[in-house]
Short mmCIF file of C-alpha atoms in Angstrom, two decimals:
data_model
loop_
_atom_site.label_atom_id
_atom_site.label_comp_id
_atom_site.label_asym_id
_atom_site.label_seq_id
_atom_site.Cartn_x
_atom_site.Cartn_y
_atom_site.Cartn_z
CA MET A 1 24.63 -36.05 -14.10
CA ALA A 2 25.23 -39.59 -11.83
CA LEU A 3 23.66 -39.76 -8.64
CA SER A 4 27.30 -38.67 -6.09
CA PHE A 5 27.91 -39.99 -2.92
CA THR A 6 25.64 -36.67 -1.38
CA ASP A 7 22.61 -37.42 -3.33
CA ILE A 8 22.87 -41.68 -2.30
CA VAL A 9 23.08 -40.43 1.36
CA GLU A 10 20.15 -38.03 0.93
CA GLU A 11 17.63 -40.81 -0.90
CA ALA A 12 18.55 -42.95 2.13
CA ARG A 13 17.52 -40.12 4.47
CA LEU A 14 14.19 -39.14 2.79
CA SER A 15 13.40 -43.17 2.47
CA ALA A 16 13.81 -43.36 6.14
CA ARG A 17 11.59 -40.13 6.49
CA ALA A 18 8.98 -41.02 4.45
CA LEU A 19 8.81 -44.41 6.66
CA LEU A 20 8.05 -42.38 9.50
CA ASP A 21 5.49 -40.24 7.84
CA TYR A 22 3.90 -43.64 6.68
CA GLY A 23 3.45 -44.72 9.84
CA ASP A 24 2.35 -41.69 11.82
CA HIS A 25 -0.43 -41.20 8.64
CA PHE A 26 -1.93 -44.74 8.76
CA PHE A 27 -3.16 -43.97 12.22
CA ASN A 28 -3.84 -40.22 11.18
CA PRO A 29 -4.73 -39.99 7.88
CA THR A 30 -2.97 -36.85 6.80
CA VAL A 31 -2.60 -34.41 4.08
CA ARG A 32 0.53 -32.10 3.21
CA LEU A 33 -0.64 -29.49 1.19
CA GLY A 34 2.29 -27.29 -0.04
CA VAL A 35 1.44 -23.24 -1.16
CA THR A 36 3.60 -21.35 -2.97
CA GLY A 37 3.93 -19.26 -5.72
CA LEU A 38 6.36 -16.24 -7.32
CA SER A 39 6.39 -12.85 -5.42
CA ARG A 40 2.99 -10.83 -4.57
CA ALA A 41 1.15 -14.12 -5.70
CA GLY A 42 -0.61 -14.34 -2.67
CA LYS A 43 -0.04 -17.16 -0.40
CA THR A 44 -0.67 -15.39 2.55
CA VAL A 45 -3.82 -14.63 1.74
CA PHE A 46 -4.74 -18.00 0.23
CA ILE A 47 -3.50 -19.86 3.07
CA THR A 48 -5.74 -17.22 5.48
CA ALA A 49 -9.24 -17.42 3.52
CA LEU A 50 -8.82 -20.83 3.07
CA VAL A 51 -8.59 -21.48 7.17
CA HIS A 52 -11.02 -18.71 7.83
CA GLY A 53 -13.44 -20.04 5.70
CA LEU A 54 -13.40 -23.71 7.29
CA THR A 55 -13.04 -22.95 11.13
CA ARG A 56 -15.58 -19.93 10.64
CA GLY A 57 -18.17 -20.40 7.95
CA GLY A 58 -17.46 -19.93 4.28
CA ARG A 59 -19.68 -20.15 1.65
CA PHE A 60 -18.55 -23.18 -0.59
CA PRO A 61 -21.07 -24.51 -3.11
CA ILE A 62 -18.82 -26.50 -5.19
CA PHE A 63 -16.79 -27.85 -2.10
CA GLU A 64 -19.08 -30.99 -1.97
CA PRO A 65 -18.35 -32.43 1.84
CA TYR A 66 -18.67 -28.53 2.74
CA ALA A 67 -21.80 -27.82 0.80
CA THR A 68 -23.67 -31.27 1.83
CA GLY A 69 -22.85 -30.57 5.65
CA ARG A 70 -20.57 -33.63 6.03
CA ILE A 71 -17.76 -31.62 7.42
CA ALA A 72 -18.67 -30.71 11.29
CA GLY A 73 -15.92 -28.87 11.46
CA ALA A 74 -12.14 -27.48 11.64
CA ARG A 75 -9.96 -27.05 14.15
CA LEU A 76 -6.72 -25.46 14.56
CA GLU A 77 -3.67 -27.99 16.47
CA PRO A 78 -0.17 -27.32 17.36
CA GLN A 79 2.00 -27.78 13.86
CA PRO A 80 4.31 -31.46 14.21
CA ASP A 81 7.56 -29.62 12.98
CA ASP A 82 8.56 -28.22 15.84
CA ALA A 83 11.86 -26.13 14.29
CA VAL A 84 9.13 -24.34 12.00
CA PRO A 85 7.78 -21.08 12.55
CA ARG A 86 3.82 -21.27 12.52
CA PHE A 87 2.30 -19.51 10.21
CA ASP A 88 0.38 -16.51 11.95
CA TYR A 89 -2.59 -16.76 11.00
CA GLU A 90 -4.28 -14.60 13.80
CA ASN A 91 -2.83 -11.96 13.04
CA HIS A 92 -3.29 -12.23 9.21
CA VAL A 93 -7.22 -12.43 9.65
CA ARG A 94 -6.74 -8.97 11.85
CA SER A 95 -5.17 -7.34 9.00
CA LEU A 96 -7.55 -8.62 6.36
CA ILE A 97 -10.64 -7.62 7.77
CA GLU A 98 -10.21 -5.46 10.87
CA GLU A 99 -7.69 -3.25 9.32
CA ARG A 100 -8.41 -3.48 5.48
CA ARG A 101 -5.07 -4.39 4.94
CA TRP A 102 -3.22 -7.39 2.95
CA PRO A 103 -0.85 -9.17 5.40
CA ASN A 104 3.15 -9.30 4.61
CA SER A 105 4.61 -11.74 1.98
CA THR A 106 6.00 -14.76 2.48
CA VAL A 107 9.64 -14.87 3.27
CA ASP A 108 10.26 -18.30 5.02
CA ILE A 109 8.77 -21.17 5.50
CA SER A 110 6.04 -21.64 7.91
CA GLU A 111 3.86 -24.13 8.94
CA LEU A 112 -0.42 -24.30 9.99
CA ARG A 113 -2.09 -27.89 11.23
CA LEU A 114 -5.99 -28.27 10.20
CA VAL A 115 -7.87 -31.06 11.79
CA ILE A 116 -10.99 -31.52 9.70
CA ASP A 117 -14.11 -32.92 11.71
CA TYR A 118 -16.15 -34.69 8.75
CA GLN A 119 -18.25 -37.88 8.16
CA ARG A 120 -17.86 -40.38 5.30
CA ARG A 121 -19.92 -40.62 2.47
CA ASN A 122 -21.46 -44.49 4.23
CA GLY A 123 -21.66 -42.53 7.15
CA ALA A 124 -18.77 -42.91 9.47
CA ASP A 125 -17.05 -40.25 11.46
CA ARG A 126 -13.78 -39.73 10.54
CA THR A 127 -11.17 -37.19 10.65
CA LEU A 128 -8.51 -35.43 8.30
CA THR A 129 -5.21 -33.11 9.17
CA LEU A 130 -3.99 -31.21 6.80
CA ASP A 131 -1.01 -29.97 7.58
CA ILE A 132 -0.11 -26.28 5.04
CA VAL A 133 3.06 -25.49 4.36
CA ASP A 134 3.89 -22.00 2.84
CA TYR A 135 6.71 -21.49 1.62
CA PRO A 136 8.18 -19.14 -1.04
CA GLY A 137 8.28 -20.15 -4.78
CA GLU A 138 11.57 -18.65 -5.42
CA TRP A 139 12.81 -21.32 -3.37
CA LEU A 140 11.69 -24.04 -5.84
CA LEU A 141 13.43 -22.28 -8.28
CA ASP A 142 16.72 -23.70 -6.78
CA LEU A 143 16.20 -26.92 -6.53
CA PRO A 144 17.49 -27.40 -10.38
CA LEU A 145 20.63 -26.43 -8.87
CA LEU A 146 21.26 -29.58 -7.33
CA ASN A 147 21.82 -31.11 -10.26
CA LYS A 148 23.85 -28.39 -11.87
CA SER A 149 27.42 -27.54 -11.45
CA TYR A 150 28.63 -23.48 -10.81
CA GLU A 151 30.09 -23.72 -14.73
CA GLN A 152 26.71 -24.90 -15.46
CA TRP A 153 24.54 -22.69 -13.65
CA SER A 154 27.27 -19.54 -14.44
CA LYS A 155 26.98 -20.28 -18.15
CA GLU A 156 22.77 -20.01 -18.08
CA SER A 157 23.09 -17.16 -15.90
CA LEU A 158 25.25 -14.88 -17.37
CA GLY A 159 23.14 -15.78 -20.75
CA LEU A 160 19.77 -14.73 -19.30
CA SER A 161 21.35 -11.87 -17.93
CA ARG A 162 22.68 -10.50 -21.49
CA GLN A 163 18.95 -10.93 -23.27
CA ARG A 164 17.33 -7.65 -24.21
CA LEU A 165 15.45 -6.43 -21.43
CA ARG A 166 17.62 -7.93 -18.87
CA ALA A 167 20.72 -6.51 -20.14
CA LYS A 168 19.97 -3.15 -19.27
CA LEU A 169 19.24 -3.58 -15.92
CA ALA A 170 22.31 -6.16 -15.61
CA GLU A 171 24.81 -3.20 -16.74
CA PRO A 172 26.24 -1.97 -13.79
CA TRP A 173 27.04 -5.80 -12.24
CA HIS A 174 28.58 -6.64 -16.07
CA ALA A 175 30.84 -3.59 -15.81
CA GLN A 176 32.04 -5.11 -12.68
CA LEU A 177 31.95 -8.63 -14.10
CA ALA A 178 34.59 -7.49 -16.79
CA THR A 179 37.31 -6.38 -14.47
CA LEU A 180 37.32 -9.92 -13.02
CA ASN A 181 39.62 -12.66 -13.78
CA ALA A 182 38.39 -15.99 -13.08
CA GLN A 183 41.83 -17.51 -12.58
CA GLY A 184 43.38 -14.68 -10.87
CA ARG A 185 43.55 -15.45 -6.70
CA GLU A 186 40.86 -15.55 -5.15
CA ASP A 187 39.80 -12.10 -3.64
CA GLU A 188 37.29 -11.77 -0.89
CA GLN A 189 35.96 -7.88 -1.29
CA ALA A 190 35.62 -8.68 -5.14
CA ALA A 191 33.40 -11.61 -4.54
CA LEU A 192 31.46 -9.18 -2.10
CA PHE A 193 31.20 -6.88 -4.19
CA ALA A 194 30.36 -9.14 -7.28
CA ALA A 195 27.47 -10.90 -5.07
CA LYS A 196 26.11 -6.97 -4.18
CA LEU A 197 25.56 -6.31 -7.96
CA PHE A 198 24.67 -9.57 -8.97
CA THR A 199 21.82 -9.34 -6.55
CA GLY A 200 20.69 -5.48 -7.15
CA TYR A 201 20.54 -7.11 -10.57
CA LEU A 202 17.38 -9.73 -9.54
CA ARG A 203 16.05 -6.84 -7.72
CA ALA A 204 15.72 -4.89 -10.53
CA CYS A 205 14.28 -7.96 -12.64
CA ARG A 206 11.53 -8.43 -9.64
CA ASP A 207 10.34 -4.73 -9.99
CA GLU A 208 6.82 -4.78 -10.63
CA ARG A 209 7.79 -2.35 -13.98
CA PHE A 210 9.72 -5.79 -15.59
CA ALA A 211 7.96 -7.97 -13.19
CA MET A 212 10.59 -11.11 -14.31
CA SER A 213 10.21 -14.67 -12.20
CA LEU A 214 13.27 -16.49 -13.34
CA LEU A 215 15.60 -15.08 -10.69
CA PRO A 216 17.96 -18.07 -8.71
CA PRO A 217 19.23 -18.02 -6.49
CA GLY A 218 15.99 -17.47 -4.24
CA ARG A 219 17.97 -16.82 -1.16
CA PHE A 220 19.42 -13.95 -2.69
CA LEU A 221 16.48 -12.07 -2.58
CA MET A 222 15.48 -13.37 0.68
CA PRO A 223 18.43 -14.22 2.70
CA GLY A 224 17.11 -14.04 6.27
CA ASN A 225 19.55 -14.84 8.77
CA LEU A 226 21.92 -16.20 6.19
CA ALA A 227 22.33 -12.24 5.15
CA GLY A 228 26.35 -11.70 4.57
CA SER A 229 27.19 -15.41 4.73
CA PRO A 230 29.74 -17.01 2.08
CA ALA A 231 27.00 -19.32 1.44
CA LEU A 232 25.22 -15.91 -0.54
CA THR A 233 28.53 -14.44 -1.54
CA PHE A 234 28.89 -15.46 -5.05
CA ALA A 235 28.24 -14.48 -8.44
CA PRO A 236 28.13 -15.62 -11.88
CA LEU A 237 31.96 -15.55 -13.61
CA ASP A 238 32.99 -15.22 -17.27
CA LEU A 239 34.72 -18.94 -17.89
CA PRO A 240 36.50 -20.66 -20.55
CA ASP A 241 34.54 -23.63 -22.01
CA ASN A 242 37.13 -26.46 -21.10
CA GLY A 243 39.09 -26.74 -17.67
CA ALA A 244 39.03 -27.09 -14.14
CA ALA A 245 39.28 -23.95 -11.33
CA PRO A 246 42.87 -23.45 -10.33
CA GLU A 247 43.25 -23.87 -6.88
CA GLY A 248 42.79 -20.62 -4.89
CA SER A 249 41.50 -18.52 -7.88
CA LEU A 250 38.06 -16.46 -7.85
CA TRP A 251 37.04 -19.24 -10.37
CA ALA A 252 37.45 -22.12 -7.17
CA MET A 253 36.34 -19.91 -4.37
CA MET A 254 32.89 -19.06 -6.26
CA VAL A 255 32.68 -22.92 -6.60
CA ARG A 256 33.23 -24.02 -3.00
CA ARG A 257 30.41 -21.22 -1.83
CA TYR A 258 28.17 -22.26 -4.79
CA GLU A 259 28.50 -26.15 -3.54
CA ALA A 260 27.71 -24.73 0.59
CA TYR A 261 24.75 -22.92 -0.69
CA LYS A 262 23.32 -25.73 -2.10
CA ASP A 263 24.51 -27.97 1.01
CA VAL A 264 23.08 -25.36 3.49
CA VAL A 265 19.82 -24.29 1.71
CA ILE A 266 18.65 -26.21 -0.74
CA ARG A 267 19.45 -29.34 0.33
CA PRO A 268 17.80 -29.14 3.97
CA PHE A 269 14.91 -27.74 2.23
CA PHE A 270 14.39 -30.34 -0.02
CA ARG A 271 15.01 -33.12 2.23
CA ASP A 272 12.75 -31.61 5.38
CA HIS A 273 9.72 -29.80 3.89
CA PHE A 274 9.51 -30.23 0.02
CA SER A 275 9.99 -34.12 -0.58
CA ARG A 276 7.30 -34.53 2.02
CA LEU A 277 4.24 -32.76 0.13
CA ASP A 278 1.31 -34.75 -1.16
CA ARG A 279 -0.80 -32.06 -3.06
CA GLN A 280 -0.06 -28.63 -4.20
CA ILE A 281 -0.53 -25.39 -5.18
CA VAL A 282 1.07 -22.90 -7.39
CA LEU A 283 -0.06 -19.10 -7.00
CA VAL A 284 0.50 -17.35 -9.73
CA ASP A 285 0.38 -13.60 -10.25
CA ALA A 286 -0.01 -13.57 -13.85
CA LEU A 287 -1.85 -9.42 -13.82
CA ALA A 288 1.82 -8.44 -13.01
CA ALA A 289 3.17 -10.39 -16.15
CA PHE A 290 0.09 -8.45 -18.28
CA ASN A 291 1.17 -5.19 -16.45
CA ALA A 292 5.32 -5.05 -17.37
CA GLY A 293 4.75 -6.74 -21.19
CA PRO A 294 5.48 -9.80 -22.77
CA GLU A 295 9.26 -10.72 -22.19
CA ALA A 296 7.94 -11.04 -18.48
CA LEU A 297 5.05 -13.58 -19.82
CA VAL A 298 7.76 -15.29 -21.68
CA ASP A 299 9.76 -15.31 -18.43
CA LEU A 300 6.68 -16.80 -15.78
CA GLU A 301 6.07 -19.18 -18.76
CA ALA A 302 9.87 -20.72 -18.20
CA ALA A 303 9.65 -20.02 -14.61
CA LEU A 304 6.16 -22.29 -13.96
CA ALA A 305 8.11 -24.60 -15.90
CA GLY A 306 11.13 -25.12 -13.65
CA ILE A 307 8.44 -25.33 -10.97
CA LEU A 308 7.23 -28.03 -12.48
CA ASP A 309 10.06 -30.14 -13.19
CA CYS A 310 11.31 -30.04 -9.34
CA PHE A 311 8.18 -31.73 -8.13
CA ARG A 312 8.16 -35.91 -7.82
CA ILE A 313 4.92 -36.03 -9.40
CA GLY A 314 3.09 -39.12 -9.76
CA ARG A 315 0.25 -41.31 -8.64
CA GLY A 316 0.77 -42.27 -4.96
CA THR A 317 1.18 -46.49 -4.43
CA LEU A 318 2.01 -48.10 -1.38
CA LEU A 319 5.61 -48.85 -2.35
CA SER A 320 5.95 -44.80 -3.22
CA SER A 321 4.23 -44.12 0.15
CA LEU A 322 6.86 -46.25 2.29
CA PHE A 323 10.26 -44.97 0.00
CA ARG A 324 9.52 -41.69 -2.40
CA PRO A 325 6.61 -40.35 -1.78
CA ARG A 326 4.93 -38.42 -4.69
CA ILE A 327 2.78 -35.44 -5.55
CA ASP A 328 -0.70 -36.60 -7.14
CA ARG A 329 -2.57 -33.41 -7.70
CA ILE A 330 -0.99 -29.51 -8.78
CA LEU A 331 -3.04 -26.87 -9.07
CA PHE A 332 -2.03 -23.94 -10.92
CA ALA A 333 -3.99 -21.00 -9.95
CA ALA A 334 -4.10 -17.48 -11.43
CA THR A 335 -4.93 -14.90 -8.37
CA LYS A 336 -6.06 -11.68 -8.15
CA ALA A 337 -9.24 -12.76 -10.67
CA ASP A 338 -11.69 -10.32 -8.71
CA HIS A 339 -9.24 -7.41 -10.82
CA LEU A 340 -10.85 -8.47 -13.88
CA HIS A 341 -14.76 -8.94 -15.04
CA GLN A 342 -15.63 -12.56 -14.98
CA SER A 343 -16.48 -12.14 -18.41
CA SER A 344 -12.60 -12.40 -18.74
CA HIS A 345 -12.21 -14.94 -16.16
CA ASP A 346 -12.19 -17.81 -18.43
CA ARG A 347 -9.97 -16.16 -20.81
CA LEU A 348 -7.36 -15.53 -17.77
CA GLU A 349 -7.32 -19.30 -17.32
CA ALA A 350 -6.65 -20.00 -20.63
CA VAL A 351 -3.37 -17.77 -20.64
CA LEU A 352 -2.44 -19.47 -17.49
CA ARG A 353 -3.11 -23.16 -19.53
CA ARG A 354 -1.25 -21.80 -22.15
CA THR A 355 1.50 -20.82 -20.39
CA VAL A 356 2.37 -24.15 -18.23
CA ALA A 357 1.02 -26.06 -21.26
CA LYS A 358 4.81 -27.21 -22.02
CA ALA A 359 5.35 -28.25 -18.35
CA VAL A 360 1.96 -29.87 -18.17
CA THR A 361 2.21 -31.95 -21.52
CA ARG A 362 5.87 -33.84 -19.48
CA ALA A 363 3.60 -34.51 -16.61
CA GLU A 364 0.73 -35.91 -17.88
CA TYR A 365 2.39 -39.40 -18.49
CA THR A 366 3.15 -40.03 -14.74
CA GLY A 367 -0.64 -40.61 -13.44
CA ALA A 368 -1.03 -37.08 -11.66
CA ALA A 369 -3.73 -34.99 -11.51
CA ILE A 370 -3.26 -31.46 -13.02
CA ASP A 371 -5.24 -28.59 -13.20
CA VAL A 372 -5.56 -24.76 -14.22
CA ALA A 373 -7.73 -21.93 -12.51
CA ALA A 374 -8.43 -18.24 -11.99
CA LEU A 375 -9.09 -17.50 -8.37
CA ALA A 376 -9.75 -14.80 -5.77
CA ALA A 377 -9.02 -16.21 -2.23
CA VAL A 378 -10.81 -12.63 -0.85
CA ARG A 379 -12.46 -10.66 -3.62
CA ALA A 380 -11.66 -7.19 -3.30
CA THR A 381 -13.92 -6.07 -5.75
CA ARG A 382 -17.61 -6.00 -7.25
CA GLU A 383 -18.77 -6.04 -10.81
CA ALA A 384 -20.05 -2.58 -12.38
CA GLN A 385 -20.71 -1.58 -16.25
CA LEU A 386 -19.38 1.79 -17.56
CA GLN A 387 -21.05 3.98 -19.80
CA ARG A 388 -18.60 5.11 -22.93
CA GLY A 389 -20.65 6.93 -25.43
CA ARG A 390 -22.88 4.34 -26.49
CA GLU A 391 -20.81 1.84 -25.36
CA LYS A 392 -21.47 -0.28 -21.70
CA LEU A 393 -17.82 -1.91 -20.64
CA PRO A 394 -17.77 -4.58 -18.13
CA SER A 395 -15.63 -2.84 -15.29
CA ILE A 396 -15.06 -3.53 -11.34
CA LEU A 397 -15.69 -1.42 -8.45
CA GLY A 398 -13.19 -1.14 -5.64
CA THR A 399 -11.11 0.94 -3.19
CA PRO A 400 -7.52 1.57 -4.85
CA ALA A 401 -5.02 1.01 -2.05
CA PRO A 402 -2.98 4.33 -1.12
CA GLY A 403 -0.80 5.70 -3.86
CA GLU A 404 -1.96 3.38 -7.09
CA THR A 405 -2.34 5.85 -9.32
CA ALA A 406 -4.25 6.24 -12.68
CA GLY A 407 -3.54 8.72 -15.12
CA ALA A 408 -2.77 11.95 -13.38
CA GLU A 409 -4.86 10.59 -10.16
CA THR A 410 -3.17 9.38 -6.94
CA PHE A 411 -5.45 7.37 -4.96
CA ASP A 412 -5.96 8.02 -1.09
CA GLY A 413 -7.18 4.49 -0.15
CA ASN A 414 -10.44 5.44 0.99
CA THR A 415 -12.40 6.52 -2.52
CA GLU A 416 -13.64 3.70 -4.33
CA VAL A 417 -13.77 4.03 -8.01
CA ALA A 418 -15.17 2.05 -11.25
CA THR A 419 -12.15 1.09 -13.19
CA PHE A 420 -12.30 -1.23 -16.93
CA PRO A 421 -8.30 -2.85 -17.10
CA GLY A 422 -8.96 -4.10 -20.40
CA ASP A 423 -9.92 -6.75 -22.17
CA LEU A 424 -7.61 -10.38 -22.51
CA PRO A 425 -7.50 -11.67 -26.02
CA VAL A 426 -10.34 -14.94 -26.62
CA ASP A 427 -6.73 -16.15 -28.45
CA PRO A 428 -4.15 -16.65 -25.90
CA GLU A 429 -1.68 -17.35 -28.79
CA GLN A 430 -1.96 -13.41 -29.54
CA LEU A 431 0.01 -12.22 -25.82
CA PHE A 432 2.74 -14.70 -27.16
CA ASN A 433 3.02 -13.80 -30.91
CA GLY A 434 6.72 -11.57 -30.38
CA GLU A 435 5.72 -8.22 -32.94
CA THR A 436 2.31 -8.45 -32.73
CA ALA A 437 2.42 -8.89 -28.45
CA PHE A 438 0.62 -6.29 -26.25
CA ARG A 439 2.49 -3.18 -24.74
CA GLY A 440 3.57 -3.25 -20.92
CA LEU A 441 4.78 -1.06 -18.31
CA SER A 442 8.71 -2.47 -19.22
CA GLY A 443 8.12 -0.65 -22.70
CA ALA A 444 5.37 1.79 -22.46
CA THR A 445 4.50 4.26 -20.35
CA ALA A 446 1.38 3.71 -18.41
CA ALA A 447 -1.08 5.95 -20.26
CA ARG A 448 0.10 3.83 -23.44
CA ALA A 449 0.32 0.02 -21.66
CA ASP A 450 -2.86 -2.27 -22.75
CA PHE A 451 -3.17 -3.47 -19.52
CA ARG A 452 -2.94 -1.38 -16.37
CA PHE A 453 -4.42 -3.62 -13.03
CA LEU A 454 -4.57 -1.55 -9.91
CA ARG A 455 -3.91 -3.09 -6.24
CA PHE A 456 -7.30 -2.74 -4.42
CA ARG A 457 -7.42 -3.27 -0.67
CA PRO A 458 -9.29 -5.77 1.09
CA PRO A 459 -13.21 -5.25 0.90
CA ARG A 460 -15.04 -3.56 3.94
CA LEU A 461 -17.16 -6.18 5.71
CA GLY A 462 -20.02 -6.01 7.51
CA ASN A 463 -19.83 -8.24 11.00
CA GLU A 464 -23.58 -9.76 11.15
CA ALA A 465 -22.49 -13.54 12.02
CA PRO A 466 -21.68 -14.54 15.33
CA ASP A 467 -18.32 -15.49 14.14
CA GLY A 468 -17.72 -12.93 12.41
CA PRO A 469 -17.62 -12.03 8.98
CA ALA A 470 -17.68 -14.52 6.27
CA LEU A 471 -14.79 -14.03 3.60
CA PRO A 472 -16.04 -13.40 -0.34
CA HIS A 473 -13.64 -14.95 -3.10
CA ILE A 474 -14.06 -16.84 -6.11
CA ARG A 475 -13.58 -20.10 -6.72
CA LEU A 476 -11.53 -20.84 -4.02
CA ASP A 477 -14.59 -23.73 -3.05
CA ARG A 478 -13.24 -25.02 -6.59
CA THR A 479 -10.02 -24.95 -5.47
CA LEU A 480 -10.44 -27.36 -2.14
CA GLN A 481 -12.56 -29.52 -4.10
CA PHE A 482 -9.76 -30.33 -6.23
CA LEU A 483 -6.94 -30.16 -3.72
CA ILE A 484 -8.56 -32.42 -0.94
CA GLY A 485 -11.84 -33.52 -1.78
CA ASP A 486 -10.72 -36.72 -2.79
CA ARG A 487 -9.32 -37.13 0.30
CA LEU A 488 -13.43 -36.72 2.25
CA GLN A 489 -15.02 -39.12 0.52
#
């Protein structure tokens, strides 16, 4: 679509903001790190573990500046944006260590500023400011709507909702949709009911049994203070292929509210936060897709392609720093690697690499560095061997969360168990091959599913260190090396 006047104004605002940021960063070197991921991917845990490890002392042998002692220390300072909530680091640490409870999920944007004192390789003392921006991945999936009309979005959303697995979940909404006359008079109650049923369909798709990822508009599932506002009271309609919305029609009402959603929700997020990022990590709960089944994995692939398409990526230059900031490093990280034996970690990375392959290919020519990793920001399990007859199965030991079930057993949250969740295939294509793909909860019972990953409680930690216990992890140090290691040379 051609740039509208609104888009031109937004670009001018972005350039002005970039100039201001560049002036600040010239005297105070800063990296703005975006942390995002779709629902239950572990964003809050990742940020908490990163900050805790740098400020209280962690085990980071692959994070070169830390392992060689060039980092003298790190400290929290007041965040720069007064209108953005502070990431509640202290309470999240308390939840993890003292209560052994995972922190609440991200439902809004938040920030945290970490200042790292370090020594350059030439011996000079320097500081690097790391501004961590935490935001829901569902918001990213809204960004493509800026370049879509209501009619385009409506057609795409309806087509998606009529696919095999989603169609069943959309039945109540589709039944009401069939009663609506898009070219009839606008009707507030009809719009309210349509939005309610459409939101219910999105929530059903996100349920862990189905674990769908492609669910825009994101704020319908996380409305915050916009709940009930006209900007969140619209839904797709069956529309003619040609023509425009008649004045005063239900169609025109939906168009107006869709455009309001873009103006009130999407553009401010893009302008004030997203467009200013330097580095980005996208956390992915691939295990939830394995639990759910092949449709969830294919849906995740489409969502990650859409997410990568949203980023302004490329090698940073002076010109881009001044007028059009770009993200020059992106890491896609499959979380909860501790739910698999280490023998399957490379396979988990291979699956994620296959899932983002199409999107990464399109980004390779921009000069940006893109990588994939399997990690656990806080490791909740230990490894073990289960004896089954003469066979030894690579397994994990941990404490399942209260209410988790395996077969006929329901766990109380205190009992440690050994479990074998299933082997990932050596060739990731086996997970994508239609009729030969795996069975998941969306199409089979838990007992017949090929994979069943339990939720585990955070680990019980000792408290010998004066600053408190270090949080165990898997590849958090490798993640830090990729994201900021080059800025600490």
